[in-house]
Amino acid sequence: MDLQLTDKVVVVTGAASGIGQATARLLTEEGAIVVGVDRDPVDTGLGARGTAVQADLTDPATPAQVIATVLEQHGRIDALVNNAGGLHARSSFLDITDEQWLATFDLNFHAARRMSRAAVPVMLDSGGGSLLHVGSDSARLPEIGNMDYAAAKLPLLALSTSLATEFSPQGIRSNVVIPGPTRTPLYDRPGGFGDQAAALWSTDRESAITRMVTEIRPLLTGRIGQPDDVAQVVAYLVSPLSRQVTAAEWDVDGGALRRI
Ligand SMILES: NC(=O)c1ccc[n+]([C@@H]2O[C@H](COP(=O)([O-])OP(=O)(O)OC[C@H]3O[C@@H](n4cnc5c(N)ncnc54)[C@H](O)[C@@H]3O)[C@@H](O)[C@H]2O)c1
């Protein structure tokens, strides 16, 4: 199937790792010109025509700078994938500091809000575009271990629907993809969520991940997700093939949420 993404300019945040890296690679393979934004160097997945922008998305000044760079280099923006995010394993509400709450919201909500604010006027100028926000099953399955992250991912849903309501009539669609547990460096990097959960449960990283997808989040597919599972849905949702899809949420979670 041709996703009709040839020469489309797509901004992907969090493109140095995991779901964002897989998304950048797939979109590039589909012919898009990808701008990968990350606090870490984006050194794979962008092809010869792509652009890497190294920036901290929790800095309120970053989104306008990123969008100015995209315009300067590529002249337009057809889609924005707000993917950057992350979490720390928590042990109790009582142990989460005010600074930690604010940092979690800055990364998982305000970065996407500010990037959307910077990108929408440019999309309006060129007649439309597609906004895609990467949420989390945690927003609907809050627990002790993820409570600030769950709380910060929830308003992304309201943001996306509000953006869709205001701007779909002007050609800008807005949708959310909801990954469930997905095997990325978020789990596997040393000191990452896998190690943090292992420390909380007094076990090793592999056992902690197994417990996550069998007890905490039993997955109907019987396998943890892979970055490409999410990237393939993201690519469809930013493509013109999904032109009738807006204000929607797409679960890519192995059935963790199994919503009716
Ligand atoms: N992996 C999962 O199980 C899972 C499940 C549900 C939702 N998600 C969501 O999917 C998205 C991608 O997660 P992932 O698993 O690929 O994680 P990851 O840790 O592999 O990748 C996240 C990327 O975001 C970048 N990033 C983090 N903070 C940043 C900042 N301040 N400025 C710029 N870049 C920053 C990191 O450098 C990294 O490259 C996140 O929004 C995450 O919340 C992941």
mmCIF file of C-alpha atoms and ligand atoms in Angstrom:
data_model
loop_
_atom_site.group_PDB
_atom_site.id
_atom_site.type_symbol
_atom_site.label_atom_id
_atom_site.label_comp_id
_atom_site.label_asym_id
_atom_site.label_seq_id
_atom_site.Cartn_x
_atom_site.Cartn_y
_atom_site.Cartn_z
ATOM 1 C CA MET A 1 0.000 0.000 0.000
ATOM 2 C CA ASP A 2 1.345 3.429 -0.905
ATOM 3 C CA LEU A 3 0.919 5.719 2.101
ATOM 4 C CA GLN A 4 1.278 8.755 -0.189
ATOM 5 C CA LEU A 5 3.945 10.239 2.066
ATOM 6 C CA THR A 6 6.486 11.030 -0.648
ATOM 7 C CA ASP A 7 8.079 14.438 0.017
ATOM 8 C CA LYS A 8 5.781 15.150 2.978
ATOM 9 C CA VAL A 9 7.632 17.006 5.745
ATOM 10 C CA VAL A 10 7.055 15.278 9.083
ATOM 11 C CA VAL A 11 8.439 16.389 12.464
ATOM 12 C CA VAL A 12 8.967 13.514 14.921
ATOM 13 C CA THR A 13 9.909 14.271 18.535
ATOM 14 C CA GLY A 14 11.855 11.768 20.618
ATOM 15 C CA ALA A 15 13.350 10.409 17.382
ATOM 16 C CA ALA A 16 16.645 9.188 18.878
ATOM 17 C CA SER A 17 15.182 6.067 20.455
ATOM 18 C CA GLY A 18 12.389 3.523 20.588
ATOM 19 C CA ILE A 19 9.021 4.356 19.034
ATOM 20 C CA GLY A 20 10.182 7.740 17.711
ATOM 21 C CA GLN A 21 13.232 6.232 16.018
ATOM 22 C CA ALA A 22 11.146 3.458 14.436
ATOM 23 C CA THR A 23 8.614 6.048 13.273
ATOM 24 C CA ALA A 24 11.294 8.289 11.772
ATOM 25 C CA ARG A 25 12.821 5.313 9.948
ATOM 26 C CA LEU A 26 9.504 4.052 8.573
ATOM 27 C CA LEU A 27 8.352 7.491 7.427
ATOM 28 C CA THR A 28 11.716 8.008 5.714
ATOM 29 C CA GLU A 29 11.386 4.644 3.958
ATOM 30 C CA GLU A 30 7.933 5.768 2.804
ATOM 31 C CA GLY A 31 9.481 8.811 1.119
ATOM 32 C CA ALA A 32 8.819 11.478 3.744
ATOM 33 C CA ILE A 33 11.331 14.152 4.708
ATOM 34 C CA VAL A 34 11.667 13.658 8.452
ATOM 35 C CA VAL A 35 12.851 16.181 11.009
ATOM 36 C CA GLY A 36 13.871 14.266 14.119
ATOM 37 C CA VAL A 37 13.942 16.237 17.374
ATOM 38 C CA ASP A 38 15.533 14.881 20.536
ATOM 39 C CA ARG A 39 17.684 15.935 23.460
ATOM 40 C CA ASP A 40 20.043 13.149 22.340
ATOM 41 C CA PRO A 41 21.710 13.038 18.898
ATOM 42 C CA VAL A 42 19.394 11.540 16.268
ATOM 43 C CA ASP A 43 21.922 9.509 14.327
ATOM 44 C CA THR A 44 19.793 6.910 12.539
ATOM 45 C CA GLY A 45 16.510 6.752 10.683
ATOM 46 C CA LEU A 46 16.465 10.112 8.911
ATOM 47 C CA GLY A 47 18.026 9.201 5.546
ATOM 48 C CA ALA A 48 19.875 11.685 3.324
ATOM 49 C CA ARG A 49 17.116 14.308 3.189
ATOM 50 C CA GLY A 50 16.163 14.358 6.880
ATOM 51 C CA THR A 51 17.231 16.854 9.506
ATOM 52 C CA ALA A 52 18.236 16.209 13.108
ATOM 53 C CA VAL A 53 17.544 18.875 15.700
ATOM 54 C CA GLN A 54 19.069 18.396 19.138
ATOM 55 C CA ALA A 55 16.975 20.236 21.724
ATOM 56 C CA ASP A 56 15.322 19.888 25.109
ATOM 57 C CA LEU A 57 11.573 19.887 24.513
ATOM 58 C CA THR A 58 10.850 20.857 28.119
ATOM 59 C CA ASP A 59 12.418 24.254 27.425
ATOM 60 C CA PRO A 60 9.472 26.538 26.511
ATOM 61 C CA ALA A 61 11.643 28.256 23.880
ATOM 62 C CA THR A 62 12.395 25.044 21.971
ATOM 63 C CA PRO A 63 9.188 24.514 19.924
ATOM 64 C CA ALA A 64 9.325 27.894 18.148
ATOM 65 C CA GLN A 65 13.025 27.364 17.395
ATOM 66 C CA VAL A 66 12.379 23.871 16.030
ATOM 67 C CA ILE A 67 9.530 24.993 13.781
ATOM 68 C CA ALA A 68 11.617 27.961 12.510
ATOM 69 C CA THR A 69 14.420 25.518 11.617
ATOM 70 C CA VAL A 70 11.978 23.229 9.781
ATOM 71 C CA LEU A 71 10.581 26.143 7.790
ATOM 72 C CA GLU A 72 14.040 27.419 6.930
ATOM 73 C CA GLN A 73 15.223 24.020 5.716
ATOM 74 C CA HIS A 74 12.092 22.495 4.221
ATOM 75 C CA GLY A 75 9.590 25.339 3.760
ATOM 76 C CA ARG A 76 6.522 23.548 5.149
ATOM 77 C CA ILE A 77 5.222 21.086 7.738
ATOM 78 C CA ASP A 78 2.736 18.410 6.763
ATOM 79 C CA ALA A 79 2.650 16.464 10.011
ATOM 80 C CA LEU A 80 3.829 16.589 13.615
ATOM 81 C CA VAL A 81 4.321 13.468 15.722
ATOM 82 C CA ASN A 82 4.442 14.445 19.398
ATOM 83 C CA ASN A 83 6.175 11.311 20.645
ATOM 84 C CA ALA A 84 8.803 12.386 23.221
ATOM 85 C CA GLY A 85 7.871 11.264 26.711
ATOM 86 C CA GLY A 86 8.920 9.093 29.574
ATOM 87 C CA LEU A 87 8.425 8.074 33.163
ATOM 88 C CA HIS A 88 10.091 7.110 36.412
ATOM 89 C CA ALA A 89 8.833 4.248 38.571
ATOM 90 C CA ARG A 90 7.265 5.632 41.754
ATOM 91 C CA SER A 91 6.788 3.895 45.088
ATOM 92 C CA SER A 92 4.167 6.145 46.708
ATOM 93 C CA PHE A 93 2.243 9.361 46.117
ATOM 94 C CA LEU A 94 3.937 10.624 49.285
ATOM 95 C CA ASP A 95 7.387 10.293 47.729
ATOM 96 C CA ILE A 96 6.780 12.310 44.542
ATOM 97 C CA THR A 97 8.101 15.850 44.886
ATOM 98 C CA ASP A 98 6.505 18.946 43.405
ATOM 99 C CA GLU A 99 9.468 19.285 41.033
ATOM 100 C CA GLN A 100 8.938 15.715 39.812
ATOM 101 C CA TRP A 101 5.216 16.317 39.162
ATOM 102 C CA LEU A 102 5.997 19.460 37.180
ATOM 103 C CA ALA A 103 8.825 17.804 35.219
ATOM 104 C CA THR A 104 6.570 14.882 34.283
ATOM 105 C CA PHE A 105 3.879 17.258 32.995
ATOM 106 C CA ASP A 106 6.457 19.392 31.156
ATOM 107 C CA LEU A 107 7.756 16.405 29.197
ATOM 108 C CA ASN A 108 4.574 14.395 28.639
ATOM 109 C CA PHE A 109 2.012 17.166 28.135
ATOM 110 C CA HIS A 110 3.371 20.700 27.797
ATOM 111 C CA ALA A 111 6.021 19.766 25.215
ATOM 112 C CA ALA A 112 3.280 18.377 22.926
ATOM 113 C CA ARG A 113 1.020 21.365 23.611
ATOM 114 C CA ARG A 114 3.797 23.840 22.798
ATOM 115 C CA MET A 115 4.909 21.960 19.685
ATOM 116 C CA SER A 116 1.299 21.937 18.459
ATOM 117 C CA ARG A 117 0.986 25.665 19.170
ATOM 118 C CA ALA A 118 4.091 26.350 17.086
ATOM 119 C CA ALA A 119 3.157 24.021 14.207
ATOM 120 C CA VAL A 120 -0.553 24.761 13.693
ATOM 121 C CA PRO A 121 -0.155 28.290 12.219
ATOM 122 C CA VAL A 122 2.348 26.926 9.684
ATOM 123 C CA MET A 123 -0.047 24.117 8.739
ATOM 124 C CA LEU A 124 -2.917 26.592 8.405
ATOM 125 C CA ASP A 125 -0.806 28.671 6.013
ATOM 126 C CA SER A 126 -0.271 25.665 3.765
ATOM 127 C CA GLY A 127 -3.858 24.414 3.847
ATOM 128 C CA GLY A 128 -3.715 21.641 6.443
ATOM 129 C CA GLY A 129 -1.761 18.909 8.124
ATOM 130 C CA SER A 130 -1.848 16.110 10.632
ATOM 131 C CA LEU A 131 -1.124 16.152 14.366
ATOM 132 C CA LEU A 132 -0.392 12.873 16.088
ATOM 133 C CA HIS A 133 0.160 12.595 19.828
ATOM 134 C CA VAL A 134 1.623 9.494 21.471
ATOM 135 C CA GLY A 135 -0.305 8.879 24.677
ATOM 136 C CA SER A 136 -0.146 5.850 26.950
ATOM 137 C CA ASP A 137 -2.381 3.082 28.258
ATOM 138 C CA SER A 138 -1.234 4.343 31.680
ATOM 139 C CA ALA A 139 -3.600 7.319 31.294
ATOM 140 C CA ARG A 140 -6.499 4.887 31.714
ATOM 141 C CA LEU A 141 -4.668 2.452 34.003
ATOM 142 C CA PRO A 142 -3.142 4.651 36.695
ATOM 143 C CA GLU A 143 -1.303 2.823 39.455
ATOM 144 C CA ILE A 144 1.073 3.607 42.287
ATOM 145 C CA GLY A 145 4.120 3.113 40.067
ATOM 146 C CA ASN A 146 3.051 5.474 37.274
ATOM 147 C CA MET A 147 0.718 8.008 38.881
ATOM 148 C CA ASP A 148 2.363 11.272 37.781
ATOM 149 C CA TYR A 149 2.979 9.898 34.267
ATOM 150 C CA ALA A 150 -0.609 8.600 33.998
ATOM 151 C CA ALA A 151 -1.938 11.972 35.112
ATOM 152 C CA ALA A 152 0.271 13.802 32.601
ATOM 153 C CA LYS A 153 -0.723 11.625 29.630
ATOM 154 C CA LEU A 154 -4.467 12.022 30.257
ATOM 155 C CA PRO A 155 -4.776 15.698 29.185
ATOM 156 C CA LEU A 156 -3.168 14.812 25.831
ATOM 157 C CA LEU A 157 -6.506 13.205 24.978
ATOM 158 C CA ALA A 158 -8.417 16.405 25.700
ATOM 159 C CA LEU A 159 -5.812 18.464 23.846
ATOM 160 C CA SER A 160 -6.054 16.283 20.750
ATOM 161 C CA THR A 161 -9.853 16.363 20.669
ATOM 162 C CA SER A 162 -9.883 20.131 21.177
ATOM 163 C CA LEU A 163 -7.368 20.613 18.361
ATOM 164 C CA ALA A 164 -9.400 18.316 16.109
ATOM 165 C CA THR A 165 -12.607 20.182 16.912
ATOM 166 C CA GLU A 166 -11.155 23.604 16.155
ATOM 167 C CA PHE A 167 -8.909 22.811 13.198
ATOM 168 C CA SER A 168 -10.309 19.809 11.315
ATOM 169 C CA PRO A 169 -12.658 22.126 9.392
ATOM 170 C CA GLN A 170 -9.486 23.916 8.205
ATOM 171 C CA GLY A 171 -7.766 20.708 7.165
ATOM 172 C CA ILE A 172 -5.719 19.839 10.274
ATOM 173 C CA ARG A 173 -6.561 16.447 11.752
ATOM 174 C CA SER A 174 -5.530 15.492 15.294
ATOM 175 C CA ASN A 175 -5.329 11.959 16.668
ATOM 176 C CA VAL A 176 -3.789 9.988 19.529
ATOM 177 C CA VAL A 177 -2.018 6.642 19.414
ATOM 178 C CA ILE A 178 -2.058 4.752 22.711
ATOM 179 C CA PRO A 179 0.823 2.273 23.023
ATOM 180 C CA GLY A 180 0.721 -0.413 25.652
ATOM 181 C CA PRO A 181 3.932 -1.971 26.988
ATOM 182 C CA THR A 182 6.440 -1.748 24.132
ATOM 183 C CA ARG A 183 10.012 -3.037 24.272
ATOM 184 C CA THR A 184 12.113 0.075 23.802
ATOM 185 C CA PRO A 185 15.130 1.594 25.587
ATOM 186 C CA LEU A 186 12.560 3.140 27.959
ATOM 187 C CA TYR A 187 12.569 -0.345 29.538
ATOM 188 C CA ASP A 188 16.043 -1.509 28.567
ATOM 189 C CA ARG A 189 18.470 1.348 29.112
ATOM 190 C CA PRO A 190 20.566 0.912 32.273
ATOM 191 C CA GLY A 191 18.743 2.638 35.134
ATOM 192 C CA GLY A 192 15.592 2.946 33.000
ATOM 193 C CA PHE A 193 12.033 1.934 33.817
ATOM 194 C CA GLY A 194 12.863 -1.787 33.645
ATOM 195 C CA ASP A 195 15.610 -1.451 36.252
ATOM 196 C CA GLN A 196 13.499 0.913 38.367
ATOM 197 C CA ALA A 197 10.578 -1.546 38.423
ATOM 198 C CA ALA A 198 12.999 -4.384 39.167
ATOM 199 C CA ALA A 199 14.353 -2.470 42.175
ATOM 200 C CA LEU A 200 10.817 -1.796 43.477
ATOM 201 C CA TRP A 201 9.889 -5.465 43.132
ATOM 202 C CA SER A 202 13.268 -6.814 44.295
ATOM 203 C CA THR A 203 13.875 -8.729 41.106
ATOM 204 C CA ASP A 204 15.871 -8.443 37.863
ATOM 205 C CA ARG A 205 14.948 -6.376 34.787
ATOM 206 C CA GLU A 206 13.756 -9.293 32.652
ATOM 207 C CA SER A 207 11.519 -10.670 35.400
ATOM 208 C CA ALA A 208 10.120 -7.184 36.035
ATOM 209 C CA ILE A 209 9.202 -6.770 32.352
ATOM 210 C CA THR A 210 7.586 -10.218 32.282
ATOM 211 C CA ARG A 211 5.586 -9.348 35.397
ATOM 212 C CA MET A 212 4.518 -6.091 33.741
ATOM 213 C CA VAL A 213 2.966 -7.795 30.699
ATOM 214 C CA THR A 214 1.530 -10.845 32.443
ATOM 215 C CA GLU A 215 0.295 -9.556 35.838
ATOM 216 C CA ILE A 216 0.186 -5.743 35.849
ATOM 217 C CA ARG A 217 -0.910 -5.350 32.188
ATOM 218 C CA PRO A 218 -1.923 -8.788 30.904
ATOM 219 C CA LEU A 219 -1.644 -8.604 27.114
ATOM 220 C CA LEU A 220 -4.110 -10.617 25.038
ATOM 221 C CA THR A 221 -1.548 -11.029 22.253
ATOM 222 C CA GLY A 222 0.822 -12.765 24.665
ATOM 223 C CA ARG A 223 3.767 -10.655 23.528
ATOM 224 C CA ILE A 224 5.155 -7.269 24.456
ATOM 225 C CA GLY A 225 4.853 -4.692 21.661
ATOM 226 C CA GLN A 226 7.734 -3.712 19.399
ATOM 227 C CA PRO A 227 8.475 -0.131 18.258
ATOM 228 C CA ASP A 228 7.404 -0.948 14.674
ATOM 229 C CA ASP A 229 3.960 -2.061 15.892
ATOM 230 C CA VAL A 230 3.324 1.522 16.974
ATOM 231 C CA ALA A 231 5.224 3.192 14.122
ATOM 232 C CA GLN A 232 3.075 1.485 11.486
ATOM 233 C CA VAL A 233 -0.119 2.899 12.993
ATOM 234 C CA VAL A 234 1.448 6.339 13.392
ATOM 235 C CA ALA A 235 2.533 6.315 9.734
ATOM 236 C CA TYR A 236 -1.007 5.510 8.589
ATOM 237 C CA LEU A 237 -2.529 8.195 10.819
ATOM 238 C CA VAL A 238 -0.256 10.963 9.546
ATOM 239 C CA SER A 239 -0.746 9.863 5.940
ATOM 240 C CA PRO A 240 -3.452 11.163 3.591
ATOM 241 C CA LEU A 241 -4.957 7.669 3.585
ATOM 242 C CA SER A 242 -6.498 8.393 7.002
ATOM 243 C CA ARG A 243 -8.148 11.618 5.800
ATOM 244 C CA GLN A 244 -11.476 10.728 7.496
ATOM 245 C CA VAL A 245 -9.826 9.946 10.865
ATOM 246 C CA THR A 246 -9.715 12.834 13.342
ATOM 247 C CA ALA A 247 -10.408 13.260 17.081
ATOM 248 C CA ALA A 248 -9.680 9.533 17.376
ATOM 249 C CA GLU A 249 -7.687 7.351 19.757
ATOM 250 C CA TRP A 250 -6.000 4.232 18.421
ATOM 251 C CA ASP A 251 -4.864 1.622 20.941
ATOM 252 C CA VAL A 252 -1.717 -0.345 20.010
ATOM 253 C CA ASP A 253 -1.533 -2.216 23.273
ATOM 254 C CA GLY A 254 -1.960 -5.936 22.676
ATOM 255 C CA GLY A 255 -5.444 -5.648 24.195
ATOM 256 C CA ALA A 256 -4.278 -4.204 27.541
ATOM 257 C CA LEU A 257 -7.158 -1.724 27.657
ATOM 258 C CA ARG A 258 -9.739 -3.894 25.817
ATOM 259 C CA ARG A 259 -12.215 -1.053 25.700
ATOM 260 C CA ILE A 260 -15.858 -1.432 24.675
HETATM 261 N N1 LIG B 1 7.603 1.878 25.701
HETATM 262 C C1 LIG B 1 6.410 1.773 26.247
HETATM 263 O O1 LIG B 1 6.062 0.719 26.826
HETATM 264 C C2 LIG B 1 5.401 2.885 26.126
HETATM 265 C C3 LIG B 1 4.063 2.620 26.506
HETATM 266 C C4 LIG B 1 3.120 3.636 26.418
HETATM 267 C C5 LIG B 1 3.493 4.886 25.936
HETATM 268 N N2 LIG B 1 4.783 5.116 25.578
HETATM 269 C C6 LIG B 1 5.119 6.464 25.090
HETATM 270 O O2 LIG B 1 5.750 6.356 23.831
HETATM 271 C C7 LIG B 1 6.637 7.463 23.647
HETATM 272 C C8 LIG B 1 7.995 6.946 23.217
HETATM 273 O O3 LIG B 1 8.486 6.091 24.254
HETATM 274 P P1 LIG B 1 9.677 5.065 24.021
HETATM 275 O O4 LIG B 1 9.299 3.815 24.711
HETATM 276 O O5 LIG B 1 10.079 5.021 22.608
HETATM 277 O O6 LIG B 1 10.802 5.768 24.933
HETATM 278 P P2 LIG B 1 12.374 5.980 24.725
HETATM 279 O O7 LIG B 1 12.886 6.335 26.056
HETATM 280 O O8 LIG B 1 12.964 4.811 23.999
HETATM 281 O O9 LIG B 1 12.418 7.239 23.749
HETATM 282 C C9 LIG B 1 12.001 8.522 24.195
HETATM 283 C C10 LIG B 1 12.834 9.576 23.490
HETATM 284 O O10 LIG B 1 12.408 10.861 23.973
HETATM 285 C C11 LIG B 1 13.569 11.655 24.175
HETATM 286 N N3 LIG B 1 13.332 12.690 25.183
HETATM 287 C C12 LIG B 1 13.061 12.495 26.493
HETATM 288 N N4 LIG B 1 12.993 13.677 27.117
HETATM 289 C C13 LIG B 1 13.243 14.631 26.191
HETATM 290 C C14 LIG B 1 13.324 16.039 26.226
HETATM 291 N N5 LIG B 1 13.165 16.732 27.383
HETATM 292 N N6 LIG B 1 13.590 16.718 25.090
HETATM 293 C C15 LIG B 1 13.783 16.034 23.921
HETATM 294 N N7 LIG B 1 13.722 14.690 23.827
HETATM 295 C C16 LIG B 1 13.450 14.002 24.947
HETATM 296 C C17 LIG B 1 14.624 10.664 24.673
HETATM 297 O O11 LIG B 1 15.946 11.180 24.520
HETATM 298 C C18 LIG B 1 14.337 9.447 23.796
HETATM 299 O O12 LIG B 1 15.094 9.485 22.602
HETATM 300 C C19 LIG B 1 6.646 8.232 24.971
HETATM 301 O O13 LIG B 1 5.757 9.323 24.886
HETATM 302 C C20 LIG B 1 6.129 7.202 25.968
HETATM 303 O O14 LIG B 1 5.510 7.818 27.066
HETATM 304 C C21 LIG B 1 5.747 4.138 25.660
#
